[in-house]
């Protein structure tokens, strides 16, 4: 009598998301090169061999973490850029969307900041270079339009301004924790007030 095969259990999307969330936290804390599949499995409370049932490598995990984050980021950014807003309003909306993404994907943002330069040298991660180019074009283009339309000062170096605003926003991933005292929208409002209006008392 033939032996019955055990039915195969298909990994659920929820479990997959849980494992990616765990992997993202480990990658963000330890760095990609220093992280082993065994360490991720330990954090997830499973055997390393069982993790391979869901993902074929740690490279696949970090790929999915980063691509999911960037896909969502660009859905939000594209909505802003296609809305026909003025330059100041576009900057305000981009900053707000950025903080929302930090709130949703803080570990992924940290991974992107630490690992994207190294990963981008591999063909599998060519989209990181494409995303960075698109990101820079969106922000620089908005700043240049603001200067041309008289919304922003014309005595500032545009590229330096872009780097300042970009770094001021995204470095928040190093300290921001979801569920804190301020919502991402409130933090964005405070940042925008400082960036666009300064911190000196008006006289």
XYZ file of N, CA, C and O in Angstrom:
812
model
N 0.861 -1.191 0.000
C 0.000 0.000 0.000
C 0.894 1.238 0.000
O 1.775 1.379 0.857
N 0.697 2.156 -0.952
C 1.555 3.340 -1.048
C 1.388 4.248 0.156
O 0.297 4.371 0.715
N 2.494 4.865 0.551
C 2.462 5.789 1.685
C 1.862 7.123 1.255
O 2.215 7.655 0.194
N 0.973 7.616 2.055
C 0.365 8.916 1.741
C 1.360 10.033 1.992
O 2.049 10.050 3.003
N 1.441 10.947 1.039
C 2.316 12.105 1.220
C 1.664 13.097 2.179
O 0.442 13.283 2.152
N 2.490 13.700 2.995
C 1.968 14.728 3.887
C 1.587 15.954 3.075
O 2.315 16.341 2.151
N 0.439 16.541 3.365
C 0.055 17.735 2.614
C 1.038 18.863 2.878
O 1.482 19.066 4.007
N 1.407 19.575 1.824
C 2.333 20.693 1.968
C 1.608 21.897 2.542
O 0.482 22.199 2.152
N 2.250 22.549 3.480
C 1.664 23.730 4.100
C 2.231 24.967 3.409
O 3.451 25.138 3.354
N 1.355 25.760 2.866
C 1.793 26.978 2.194
C 1.998 28.085 3.229
O 1.104 28.351 4.038
N 3.164 28.719 3.223
C 3.404 29.813 4.172
C 2.384 30.930 3.968
O 2.087 31.311 2.833
N 1.839 31.425 5.042
C 0.834 32.488 4.927
C 1.525 33.835 4.707
O 2.650 34.051 5.160
N 0.851 34.755 4.002
C 1.416 36.097 3.824
C 1.708 36.786 5.154
O 2.685 37.520 5.283
N 0.861 36.512 6.157
C 1.058 37.140 7.470
C 2.365 36.666 8.103
O 3.132 37.465 8.651
N 2.620 35.367 8.018
C 3.855 34.828 8.600
C 5.071 35.364 7.850
O 6.091 35.689 8.456
N 4.947 35.470 6.552
C 6.033 36.014 5.741
C 6.346 37.451 6.156
O 7.502 37.826 6.305
N 5.312 38.248 6.357
C 5.509 39.649 6.797
C 6.152 39.698 8.170
O 7.010 40.542 8.432
N 5.739 38.802 9.066
C 6.331 38.751 10.402
C 7.830 38.446 10.328
O 8.643 39.075 11.019
N 8.185 37.488 9.488
C 9.594 37.106 9.358
C 10.417 38.235 8.738
O 11.545 38.491 9.162
N 9.845 38.930 7.759
C 10.553 40.056 7.147
C 10.726 41.195 8.150
O 11.767 41.856 8.169
N 9.715 41.415 8.987
C 9.819 42.456 10.011
C 10.934 42.119 10.999
O 11.716 42.989 11.404
N 11.023 40.840 11.379
C 12.095 40.399 12.278
C 13.453 40.560 11.607
O 14.407 41.077 12.202
N 13.550 40.133 10.355
C 14.813 40.250 9.616
C 15.225 41.713 9.487
O 16.411 42.039 9.626
N 14.260 42.589 9.228
C 14.568 44.015 9.076
C 15.162 44.587 10.352
O 16.130 45.366 10.309
N 14.615 44.203 11.483
C 15.136 44.691 12.762
C 16.575 44.205 12.977
O 17.427 44.955 13.452
N 16.832 42.949 12.628
C 18.182 42.398 12.819
C 19.173 43.048 11.851
O 20.279 43.439 12.247
N 18.787 43.194 10.585
C 19.656 43.848 9.607
C 19.972 45.282 10.035
O 21.114 45.742 9.934
N 18.948 45.991 10.517
C 19.129 47.391 10.919
C 20.074 47.504 12.109
O 20.885 48.424 12.192
N 19.969 46.563 13.037
C 20.779 46.618 14.256
C 22.208 46.125 14.035
O 23.166 46.699 14.572
N 22.368 45.049 13.243
C 23.671 44.390 13.123
C 24.405 44.668 11.821
O 25.611 44.466 11.738
N 23.677 45.123 10.802
C 24.280 45.279 9.483
C 24.087 44.014 8.663
O 23.997 42.908 9.212
N 24.018 44.171 7.368
C 23.735 43.040 6.476
C 24.828 41.973 6.530
O 24.552 40.785 6.710
N 26.077 42.374 6.394
C 27.170 41.398 6.340
C 27.316 40.623 7.642
O 27.674 39.444 7.633
N 27.062 41.283 8.765
C 27.232 40.630 10.066
C 26.043 39.756 10.459
O 26.121 38.997 11.419
N 24.968 39.844 9.716
C 23.762 39.088 10.054
C 23.761 37.738 9.356
O 24.001 37.650 8.160
N 23.490 36.703 10.118
C 23.378 35.356 9.555
C 21.911 34.936 9.517
O 21.077 35.459 10.256
N 21.630 33.964 8.661
C 20.279 33.408 8.603
C 19.923 32.785 9.955
O 18.788 32.893 10.434
N 20.912 32.162 10.593
C 20.663 31.558 11.905
C 20.228 32.610 12.926
O 19.323 32.364 13.731
N 20.853 33.801 12.891
C 20.485 34.853 13.845
C 19.048 35.319 13.611
O 18.289 35.528 14.563
N 18.678 35.466 12.354
C 17.297 35.863 12.049
C 16.331 34.789 12.530
O 15.300 35.092 13.139
N 16.671 33.541 12.265
C 15.811 32.437 12.694
C 15.687 32.406 14.213
O 14.593 32.185 14.757
N 16.792 32.624 14.915
C 16.752 32.664 16.379
C 15.795 33.740 16.870
O 14.999 33.520 17.792
N 15.891 34.917 16.269
C 15.024 36.028 16.672
C 13.557 35.724 16.362
O 12.658 36.201 17.053
N 13.346 34.933 15.311
C 11.977 34.583 14.923
C 11.453 33.360 15.678
O 10.294 32.976 15.517
N 12.331 32.739 16.481
C 11.917 31.576 17.257
C 11.729 30.325 16.419
O 10.805 29.530 16.652
N 12.625 30.127 15.437
C 12.512 28.957 14.582
C 13.900 28.455 14.220
O 14.903 29.131 14.475
N 13.967 27.271 13.618
C 15.234 26.725 13.166
C 15.654 27.400 11.864
O 14.809 27.785 11.054
N 16.970 27.504 11.664
C 17.468 28.151 10.451
C 16.951 27.437 9.202
O 16.589 28.079 8.210
N 16.899 26.116 9.259
C 16.400 25.359 8.107
C 14.956 25.682 7.783
O 14.551 25.661 6.617
N 14.176 25.972 8.814
C 12.769 26.307 8.597
C 12.614 27.655 7.900
O 11.662 27.884 7.149
N 13.571 28.558 8.163
C 13.500 29.874 7.528
C 13.677 29.753 6.020
O 13.075 30.508 5.247
N 14.480 28.767 5.594
C 14.690 28.558 4.154
C 13.420 28.059 3.453
O 13.344 28.077 2.223
N 12.459 27.625 4.232
C 11.168 27.236 3.658
C 10.438 28.466 3.128
O 9.621 28.371 2.211
N 10.753 29.631 3.716
C 10.090 30.878 3.333
C 10.936 31.731 2.379
O 10.403 32.403 1.498
N 12.260 31.713 2.569
C 13.168 32.539 1.765
C 14.399 31.720 1.405
O 14.903 30.962 2.228
N 14.913 31.898 0.191
C 16.057 31.087 -0.222
C 17.394 31.633 0.261
O 18.407 30.937 0.198
N 17.414 32.877 0.758
C 18.667 33.470 1.222
C 18.386 34.755 1.980
O 17.290 35.318 1.888
N 19.392 35.232 2.715
C 19.227 36.521 3.385
C 19.200 37.645 2.354
O 18.605 38.705 2.598
N 19.820 37.428 1.202
C 19.776 38.413 0.124
C 18.338 38.617 -0.354
O 17.908 39.743 -0.598
N 17.590 37.528 -0.457
C 16.184 37.632 -0.858
C 15.384 38.412 0.172
O 14.473 39.185 -0.178
N 15.718 38.214 1.432
C 14.998 38.925 2.489
C 15.252 40.429 2.431
O 14.307 41.224 2.454
N 16.508 40.820 2.326
C 16.797 42.255 2.309
C 16.291 42.898 1.021
O 15.862 44.063 1.015
N 16.287 42.128 -0.062
C 15.733 42.610 -1.327
C 14.252 42.935 -1.158
O 13.779 44.008 -1.550
N 13.516 42.018 -0.565
C 12.071 42.231 -0.389
C 11.789 43.366 0.592
O 10.863 44.154 0.401
N 12.603 43.468 1.637
C 12.432 44.563 2.610
C 12.612 45.919 1.935
O 11.790 46.825 2.088
N 13.682 46.064 1.169
C 13.980 47.353 0.532
C 13.023 47.663 -0.610
O 12.563 48.806 -0.743
N 12.706 46.682 -1.427
C 11.813 46.946 -2.562
C 10.400 47.276 -2.092
O 9.729 48.143 -2.667
N 9.941 46.622 -1.026
C 8.619 46.928 -0.473
C 8.579 48.359 0.054
O 7.625 49.113 -0.210
N 9.608 48.756 0.778
C 9.701 50.120 1.298
C 9.708 51.139 0.164
O 8.947 52.109 0.172
N 10.560 50.932 -0.843
C 10.680 51.900 -1.929
C 9.431 51.954 -2.800
O 9.033 53.029 -3.265
N 8.788 50.823 -3.011
C 7.539 50.821 -3.778
C 6.491 51.680 -3.087
O 5.779 52.462 -3.740
N 6.389 51.540 -1.775
C 5.408 52.327 -1.035
C 5.798 53.800 -1.007
O 4.949 54.683 -1.149
N 7.094 54.065 -0.818
C 7.568 55.444 -0.819
C 7.208 56.132 -2.124
O 6.697 57.265 -2.127
N 7.446 55.456 -3.240
C 7.190 56.081 -4.533
C 5.714 56.181 -4.869
O 5.310 57.095 -5.605
N 4.897 55.324 -4.338
C 3.457 55.518 -4.508
C 3.031 56.829 -3.866
O 2.260 57.603 -4.428
N 3.563 57.077 -2.664
C 3.245 58.329 -1.976
C 3.840 59.543 -2.653
O 3.170 60.564 -2.854
N 5.124 59.444 -3.025
C 5.802 60.565 -3.690
C 5.145 60.889 -5.035
O 4.943 62.060 -5.377
N 4.845 59.873 -5.824
C 4.250 60.114 -7.139
C 2.894 60.794 -7.013
O 2.544 61.663 -7.831
N 2.129 60.420 -6.000
C 0.847 61.079 -5.765
C 1.056 62.565 -5.491
O 0.323 63.417 -6.016
N 2.069 62.886 -4.692
C 2.382 64.290 -4.394
C 2.834 65.023 -5.656
O 2.348 66.115 -5.972
N 3.757 64.418 -6.392
C 4.346 65.084 -7.554
C 3.352 65.272 -8.692
O 3.511 66.162 -9.530
N 2.315 64.434 -8.733
C 1.311 64.530 -9.793
C 0.116 65.389 -9.395
O -0.818 65.553 -10.187
N 0.147 65.965 -8.190
C -1.011 66.699 -7.670
C -1.086 68.148 -8.159
O -2.081 68.834 -7.903
N -0.026 68.626 -8.829
C -0.056 69.991 -9.341
C 0.053 71.058 -8.264
O -0.462 72.167 -8.425
N 0.736 70.735 -7.166
C 0.888 71.688 -6.071
C 1.985 72.695 -6.389
O 2.845 72.461 -7.230
N 1.977 73.824 -5.674
C 3.053 74.785 -5.782
C 4.316 74.220 -5.157
O 4.266 73.207 -4.446
N 5.473 74.867 -5.385
C 6.748 74.332 -4.873
C 6.763 74.166 -3.354
O 7.203 73.122 -2.857
N 6.322 75.174 -2.617
C 6.341 75.066 -1.154
C 5.424 73.943 -0.683
O 5.795 73.148 0.179
N 4.232 73.867 -1.265
C 3.285 72.833 -0.877
C 3.805 71.443 -1.244
O 3.557 70.472 -0.516
N 4.538 71.355 -2.346
C 5.117 70.072 -2.738
C 6.177 69.631 -1.734
O 6.212 68.468 -1.309
N 7.052 70.565 -1.345
C 8.065 70.241 -0.338
C 7.392 69.811 0.964
O 7.797 68.819 1.603
N 6.363 70.533 1.371
C 5.656 70.187 2.614
C 5.071 68.776 2.528
O 5.164 67.997 3.480
N 4.476 68.457 1.378
C 3.860 67.137 1.214
C 4.914 66.032 1.137
O 4.719 64.937 1.676
N 6.045 66.307 0.482
C 7.117 65.305 0.399
C 7.718 65.038 1.776
O 8.004 63.879 2.126
N 7.929 66.079 2.560
C 8.465 65.894 3.910
C 7.483 65.088 4.762
O 7.870 64.162 5.483
N 6.201 65.431 4.675
C 5.190 64.710 5.455
C 5.132 63.242 5.047
O 5.086 62.347 5.910
N 5.161 62.978 3.750
C 5.142 61.596 3.270
C 6.390 60.850 3.727
O 6.331 59.667 4.076
N 7.527 61.542 3.754
C 8.769 60.906 4.209
C 8.660 60.451 5.656
O 9.075 59.338 6.001
N 8.103 61.304 6.508
C 7.965 60.922 7.916
C 6.954 59.791 8.089
O 7.106 58.944 8.980
N 5.932 59.754 7.252
C 4.997 58.630 7.312
C 5.699 57.326 6.960
O 5.438 56.282 7.563
N 6.609 57.375 5.978
C 7.346 56.176 5.601
C 8.336 55.759 6.689
O 8.538 54.563 6.926
N 8.955 56.734 7.343
C 9.828 56.403 8.476
C 9.014 55.724 9.568
O 9.467 54.765 10.201
N 7.786 56.196 9.772
C 6.904 55.600 10.780
C 6.556 54.154 10.412
O 6.550 53.269 11.267
N 6.300 53.906 9.143
C 5.880 52.570 8.704
C 7.055 51.611 8.512
O 6.914 50.398 8.684
N 8.204 52.150 8.113
C 9.315 51.287 7.696
C 10.647 51.727 8.307
O 11.662 51.733 7.621
N 10.658 52.065 9.583
C 11.882 52.593 10.187
C 13.087 51.674 9.994
O 14.162 52.134 9.579
N 12.990 50.354 10.255
C 14.162 49.503 10.041
C 14.618 49.497 8.582
O 15.821 49.492 8.305
N 13.673 49.492 7.649
C 14.031 49.494 6.231
C 14.764 50.771 5.855
O 15.704 50.742 5.053
N 14.340 51.900 6.424
C 15.026 53.166 6.166
C 16.463 53.098 6.679
O 17.404 53.522 6.004
N 16.625 52.548 7.876
C 17.972 52.412 8.450
C 18.839 51.502 7.585
O 20.018 51.792 7.342
N 18.272 50.408 7.103
C 19.009 49.497 6.223
C 19.401 50.213 4.942
O 20.543 50.116 4.473
N 18.454 50.932 4.367
C 18.724 51.659 3.122
C 19.891 52.628 3.310
O 20.788 52.710 2.470
N 19.880 53.357 4.415
C 20.928 54.341 4.657
C 22.300 53.685 4.833
O 23.311 54.203 4.371
N 22.336 52.535 5.504
C 23.611 51.873 5.795
C 24.119 51.005 4.654
O 25.330 50.888 4.449
N 23.209 50.377 3.925
C 23.600 49.301 3.024
C 23.429 49.587 1.537
O 23.982 48.859 0.711
N 22.678 50.625 1.166
C 22.324 50.780 -0.245
C 23.538 51.008 -1.142
O 23.594 50.501 -2.268
N 24.538 51.740 -0.651
C 25.710 52.018 -1.482
C 26.429 50.721 -1.848
O 26.851 50.522 -2.995
N 26.574 49.837 -0.880
C 27.232 48.544 -1.123
C 26.361 47.631 -1.972
O 26.828 47.041 -2.960
N 25.083 47.528 -1.625
C 24.191 46.624 -2.343
C 23.997 47.048 -3.794
O 23.841 46.204 -4.681
N 24.014 48.359 -4.037
C 23.741 48.872 -5.382
C 24.780 48.442 -6.410
O 24.555 48.562 -7.620
N 25.913 47.913 -5.960
C 26.935 47.426 -6.903
C 26.555 46.069 -7.488
O 27.184 45.620 -8.444
N 25.515 45.432 -6.919
C 25.074 44.131 -7.407
C 23.891 44.307 -8.365
O 22.988 45.094 -8.098
N 23.891 43.573 -9.490
C 22.810 43.727 -10.480
C 21.412 43.577 -9.887
O 20.480 44.272 -10.302
N 21.270 42.701 -8.914
C 19.946 42.468 -8.319
C 19.381 43.735 -7.693
O 18.170 43.910 -7.610
N 20.265 44.616 -7.243
C 19.827 45.819 -6.529
C 20.014 47.089 -7.359
O 20.120 48.188 -6.811
N 20.011 46.951 -8.677
C 20.164 48.120 -9.551
C 19.055 49.129 -9.313
O 19.242 50.340 -9.541
N 17.896 48.671 -8.845
C 16.783 49.594 -8.608
C 17.098 50.616 -7.522
O 16.460 51.680 -7.458
N 18.082 50.331 -6.665
C 18.467 51.304 -5.640
C 19.077 52.550 -6.278
O 18.822 53.672 -5.843
N 19.890 52.357 -7.304
C 20.488 53.481 -8.018
C 19.407 54.263 -8.752
O 19.375 55.501 -8.721
N 18.501 53.547 -9.401
C 17.415 54.194 -10.137
C 16.535 55.016 -9.196
O 16.135 56.141 -9.521
N 16.253 54.472 -8.029
C 15.418 55.178 -7.052
C 16.114 56.429 -6.540
O 15.496 57.490 -6.395
N 17.420 56.333 -6.271
C 18.173 57.488 -5.780
C 18.196 58.604 -6.814
O 18.037 59.779 -6.488
N 18.379 58.253 -8.068
C 18.384 59.246 -9.147
C 17.024 59.926 -9.254
O 16.927 61.152 -9.396
N 15.977 59.130 -9.170
C 14.614 59.663 -9.246
C 14.312 60.556 -8.041
O 13.683 61.618 -8.171
N 14.776 60.133 -6.872
C 14.579 60.890 -5.633
C 15.239 62.263 -5.745
O 14.634 63.303 -5.444
N 16.484 62.267 -6.181
C 17.222 63.526 -6.304
C 16.562 64.450 -7.319
O 16.436 65.664 -7.082
N 16.118 63.900 -8.418
C 15.459 64.697 -9.455
C 14.171 65.333 -8.930
O 13.879 66.507 -9.208
N 13.410 64.569 -8.154
C 12.144 65.081 -7.613
C 12.381 66.258 -6.667
O 11.716 67.296 -6.767
N 13.322 66.100 -5.739
C 13.576 67.145 -4.755
C 14.271 68.351 -5.378
O 13.874 69.504 -5.134
N 15.311 68.115 -6.167
C 16.020 69.231 -6.797
C 15.102 69.980 -7.753
O 15.114 71.221 -7.812
N 14.294 69.241 -8.507
C 13.369 69.872 -9.443
C 12.373 70.766 -8.730
O 12.050 71.875 -9.208
N 11.888 70.335 -7.586
C 10.928 71.140 -6.821
C 11.598 72.390 -6.266
O 11.018 73.488 -6.299
N 12.821 72.248 -5.763
C 13.545 73.408 -5.238
C 13.857 74.407 -6.349
O 13.700 75.628 -6.171
N 14.284 73.917 -7.500
C 14.584 74.805 -8.624
C 13.330 75.532 -9.098
O 13.373 76.733 -9.413
N 12.217 74.828 -9.131
C 10.949 75.455 -9.518
C 10.556 76.521 -8.501
O 10.061 77.592 -8.863
N 10.823 76.253 -7.217
C 10.505 77.224 -6.186
C 11.308 78.505 -6.320
O 10.793 79.611 -6.108
N 12.590 78.360 -6.671
C 13.428 79.541 -6.891
C 12.926 80.323 -8.107
O 12.784 81.549 -8.085
N 12.639 79.601 -9.186
C 12.182 80.246 -10.424
C 10.865 80.991 -10.223
O 10.641 82.039 -10.837
N 10.007 80.476 -9.354
C 8.692 81.082 -9.131
C 8.690 82.062 -7.964
O 7.647 82.627 -7.628
N 9.857 82.267 -7.354
C 9.952 83.228 -6.264
C 9.442 82.730 -4.929
O 9.234 83.516 -4.005
N 9.262 81.412 -4.804
C 8.790 80.850 -3.533
C 9.944 80.601 -2.571
O 9.762 80.618 -1.351
N 11.147 80.347 -3.117
C 12.327 80.082 -2.302
C 13.425 81.090 -2.627
O 13.473 81.647 -3.731
N 14.308 81.293 -1.670
C 15.428 82.221 -1.855
C 16.329 81.784 -3.008
O 16.559 80.597 -3.194
N 16.838 82.780 -3.735
C 17.707 82.472 -4.863
C 19.189 82.638 -4.526
O 20.049 82.486 -5.393
N 19.505 82.966 -3.244
C 20.906 83.138 -2.856
C 21.502 81.881 -2.245
O 22.660 81.869 -1.842
N 20.726 80.804 -2.176
C 21.205 79.553 -1.602
C 21.599 78.581 -2.708
O 20.985 78.549 -3.769
N 22.627 77.787 -2.438
C 23.037 76.743 -3.366
C 21.974 75.638 -3.339
O 21.707 75.051 -2.287
N 21.383 75.382 -4.483
C 20.260 74.446 -4.552
C 20.651 73.036 -4.101
O 19.944 72.391 -3.341
N 21.788 72.567 -4.572
C 22.202 71.208 -4.220
C 22.509 71.086 -2.728
O 22.180 70.082 -2.096
N 23.127 72.117 -2.160
C 23.404 72.109 -0.724
C 22.093 72.144 0.063
O 21.946 71.454 1.078
N 21.156 72.936 -0.419
C 19.839 73.005 0.228
C 19.154 71.645 0.185
O 18.579 71.186 1.186
N 19.220 71.000 -0.965
C 18.627 69.664 -1.118
C 19.235 68.672 -0.122
O 18.519 67.940 0.566
N 20.560 68.677 -0.009
C 21.223 67.744 0.901
C 20.850 68.023 2.351
O 20.664 67.098 3.147
N 20.753 69.302 2.688
C 20.389 69.672 4.054
C 18.982 69.171 4.394
O 18.767 68.539 5.435
N 18.022 69.466 3.516
C 16.637 69.056 3.784
C 16.538 67.531 3.799
O 15.915 66.948 4.692
N 17.150 66.874 2.827
C 17.110 65.412 2.751
C 17.655 64.781 4.029
O 17.015 63.921 4.639
N 18.848 65.203 4.436
C 19.487 64.591 5.602
C 18.761 64.936 6.890
O 18.665 64.103 7.805
N 18.232 66.164 6.960
C 17.492 66.581 8.148
C 16.275 65.690 8.374
O 15.954 65.328 9.506
N 15.619 65.320 7.283
C 14.427 64.483 7.390
C 14.797 63.028 7.669
O 14.357 62.440 8.661
N 15.647 62.442 6.836
C 15.834 60.995 6.890
C 16.703 60.528 8.050
O 16.624 59.355 8.448
N 17.509 61.423 8.628
C 18.292 61.018 9.801
C 17.375 60.714 10.992
O 17.770 60.046 11.941
N 16.127 61.179 10.908
C 15.171 60.924 11.994
C 14.946 59.433 12.218
O 14.540 59.021 13.313
N 15.218 58.621 11.204
C 15.052 57.170 11.370
C 15.959 56.618 12.461
O 15.681 55.556 13.023
N 17.031 57.341 12.801
C 17.964 56.854 13.820
C 17.412 57.009 15.236
O 17.874 56.337 16.149
N 16.423 57.897 15.405
C 15.878 58.091 16.755
C 14.363 57.895 16.834
O 13.829 57.646 17.909
N 13.682 57.988 15.716
C 12.223 57.897 15.729
C 11.756 56.495 16.111
O 12.329 55.500 15.661
N 10.718 56.433 16.939
C 10.093 55.167 17.280
C 8.580 55.297 17.094
O 7.964 56.212 17.637
N 7.984 54.405 16.302
C 6.530 54.455 16.104
C 5.788 54.407 17.427
O 6.211 53.747 18.375
N 4.679 55.131 17.491
C 3.876 55.144 18.701
C 4.389 56.080 19.771
O 3.959 56.018 20.918
N 5.308 56.974 19.397
C 5.865 57.920 20.353
C 4.929 59.082 20.650
O 3.750 59.077 20.268
N 5.470 60.095 21.298
C 4.659 61.236 21.741
C 4.083 62.016 20.572
O 2.970 62.533 20.646
N 4.839 62.119 19.475
C 4.390 62.889 18.318
C 4.079 61.977 17.135
O 4.805 61.021 16.873
N 3.022 62.294 16.417
C 2.699 61.570 15.189
C 3.683 61.985 14.095
O 4.318 63.043 14.184
N 3.821 61.170 13.049
C 4.710 61.574 11.948
C 4.289 62.898 11.326
O 5.138 63.699 10.925
N 2.995 63.145 11.270
C 2.513 64.409 10.702
C 2.907 65.601 11.568
O 3.265 66.668 11.052
N 2.879 65.436 12.886
C 3.263 66.524 13.793
C 4.770 66.774 13.708
O 5.205 67.939 13.720
N 5.551 65.721 13.624
C 6.997 65.900 13.479
C 7.303 66.609 12.166
O 8.136 67.522 12.114
N 6.617 66.214 11.103
C 6.805 66.871 9.806
C 6.467 68.352 9.907
O 7.182 69.207 9.366
N 5.385 68.680 10.597
C 4.987 70.088 10.734
C 6.063 70.886 11.458
O 6.402 72.007 11.051
N 6.621 70.311 12.527
C 7.675 70.990 13.284
C 8.935 71.169 12.426
O 9.555 72.232 12.416
N 9.322 70.119 11.726
C 10.499 70.198 10.858
C 10.312 71.259 9.781
O 11.211 72.059 9.506
N 9.147 71.255 9.154
C 8.879 72.206 8.084
C 8.903 73.638 8.601
O 9.389 74.543 7.918
N 8.402 73.829 9.800
C 8.429 75.167 10.390
C 9.861 75.648 10.561
O 10.194 76.802 10.256
N 10.739 74.748 11.027
C 12.144 75.119 11.224
C 12.871 75.310 9.895
O 13.644 76.253 9.720
N 12.630 74.411 8.943
C 13.330 74.481 7.653
C 12.860 75.671 6.825
O 13.671 76.404 6.246
N 11.578 75.891 6.773
C 11.041 76.934 5.901
C 10.984 78.317 6.546
O 11.091 79.331 5.863
N 10.839 78.357 7.869
C 10.685 79.648 8.542
C 11.803 79.962 9.516
O 11.852 81.071 10.065
N 12.691 79.006 9.806
C 13.799 79.259 10.722
C 13.392 79.089 12.172
O 12.258 78.789 12.503
N 14.381 79.283 13.061
C 14.120 79.157 14.507
C 14.269 80.481 15.240
O 13.987 80.577 16.427
N 14.729 81.516 14.546
C 14.884 82.821 15.197
C 13.514 83.479 15.398
O 12.602 83.320 14.579
N 13.388 84.186 16.497
C 12.157 84.903 16.788
C 11.956 86.012 15.787
O 12.871 86.808 15.519
N 10.785 86.100 15.224
C 10.497 87.150 14.257
C 10.291 88.481 14.973
O 9.674 88.532 16.030
N 10.842 89.530 14.399
C 10.687 90.868 15.017
C 9.898 91.782 14.103
O 9.746 91.519 12.915
